[in-house]
Amino acid sequence: MSEEFSPKLKQTFEDIRTMKVRGAGRIARAAVSALKDEVYYVSDSSPEEFYKRMQAAANYLKSSRPTAVSLPNGINTVIKSIQKGIAQGLDLKSLKEYVAKEADVFIQKSIEAQKKIGEIGAKRIVNGDTVLTHCNSQSAISVIETAFKEGKQIKIFATETRPRFQGRLTAAYLADHGIEVTLIPDTAARLYMRKVDKVVVGADAIAVNGAVVNKIGTSQIAALAFESRTRVMVAAETYKISPQTYWGELIEIEMRSPYEVAPKSWLDRHPRIKVMNPAFDVTPPQYIDFIVTEKGIYPPQGIIMLFKELYELA
Ligand code: RI2
């Protein structure tokens, strides 16, 4: 099946699958960029043939990782632009130009959204705050970095985020940008929570009821924050809202290799041990204080209204 796709598309699929490219916003932009290049990969004979080829490429890319809804949402903007162009009666050349342009628009908007989230979220960080963040979210980092650039004296706890240690990426980035950061084991979150003023995390997907799917361990941290009355901010672009949840579907949680949790050689010596390695968990809305999007700040219970507005269902 994948033989028909360009080397770049297949490489992007592999990069997302193996997490060489990771982070919900980044994978959406990588997929849309690969689809943009796919537009000109072969010379199609008709708009319909082009549409069919692009749909196959889109479905292939969507299957690279299951949870981050930014991936299908980003890809769908490209597919919708083809449908729109065909409905408008564009000839093949104009259709391809239009689709490539719309792909660029998505990428540009995604970058702008992260910046805007930083500006809005930073308003909720005050001078002297200690912030705890989990995993490696560009949107969460945008909030932290903007607050720091505004001159606020802040301290960060970054959890290491086992089993793949994306927290190290966050800690290294913040330290390189002059922000005081302390890397802690995930298991130390409760011990240090009493020193934390705000928890700031990203999201891979948001259900319309305001539940947030993010890196495994997020719900534990949110529960600890709830216990100690620490506020939890989720920083996420609106394309992370899952339309399927409006129709009652659940968000699929990606299960990853057991060898991320323990080495194969060790597991081979202990064949009776089973390993579960979910990449994400679900934080219920009651453990989240607010969600910062590029459209503004919403309580988790307000996400349904935002969703209806975005999809013109209201
Ligand atoms: P941004 C990441 O998933 C993390 O869970 C992070 O919180 C989330 O994506 C959002 O990241 P993974 O790809 O879009 O590391 O804010 O599994 O960068």
Coordinates of C-alpha atoms in Angstrom, one line a residue, residues 5 9 12-13 16-17 27 31-32 35 51 54-80 83 244 252:
F5 CA 3.6 7.3 -1.6
L9 CA 5.7 10.8 3.2
T12 CA 7.3 11.3 8.0
F13 CA 5.1 8.3 8.8
I16 CA 6.0 10.0 13.8
R17 CA 5.6 6.3 14.6
I27 CA 3.4 15.8 14.5
A31 CA 2.1 15.5 8.6
V32 CA 0.6 18.5 6.9
L35 CA 0.9 16.1 2.6
Y51 CA -8.3 13.5 -4.3
M54 CA -4.4 12.3 -1.2
Q55 CA -7.0 10.6 0.8
A56 CA -5.0 7.4 0.8
A57 CA -1.9 9.4 1.9
A58 CA -4.0 11.0 4.6
N59 CA -5.3 7.7 5.9
Y60 CA -1.8 6.3 5.9
L61 CA -0.4 9.2 7.9
K62 CA -3.3 9.1 10.4
S63 CA -2.4 5.5 11.3
S64 CA 1.1 6.5 12.5
R65 CA 0.0 7.3 16.1
P66 CA -3.5 7.0 17.4
T67 CA -4.0 9.5 20.3
A68 CA -3.0 13.0 19.4
V69 CA -6.1 14.4 17.7
S70 CA -4.1 17.2 16.3
L71 CA -2.8 14.7 13.7
P72 CA -6.1 13.8 12.1
N73 CA -7.4 17.4 12.6
G74 CA -4.4 18.8 10.8
I75 CA -4.7 16.2 8.0
N76 CA -8.4 16.8 7.7
T77 CA -7.9 20.5 6.9
V78 CA -5.9 19.5 3.9
I79 CA -8.5 16.9 2.8
K80 CA -11.3 19.5 3.3
Q83 CA -13.2 18.9 -1.3
Q244 CA -15.4 12.3 17.8
E252 CA -7.8 5.8 21.9

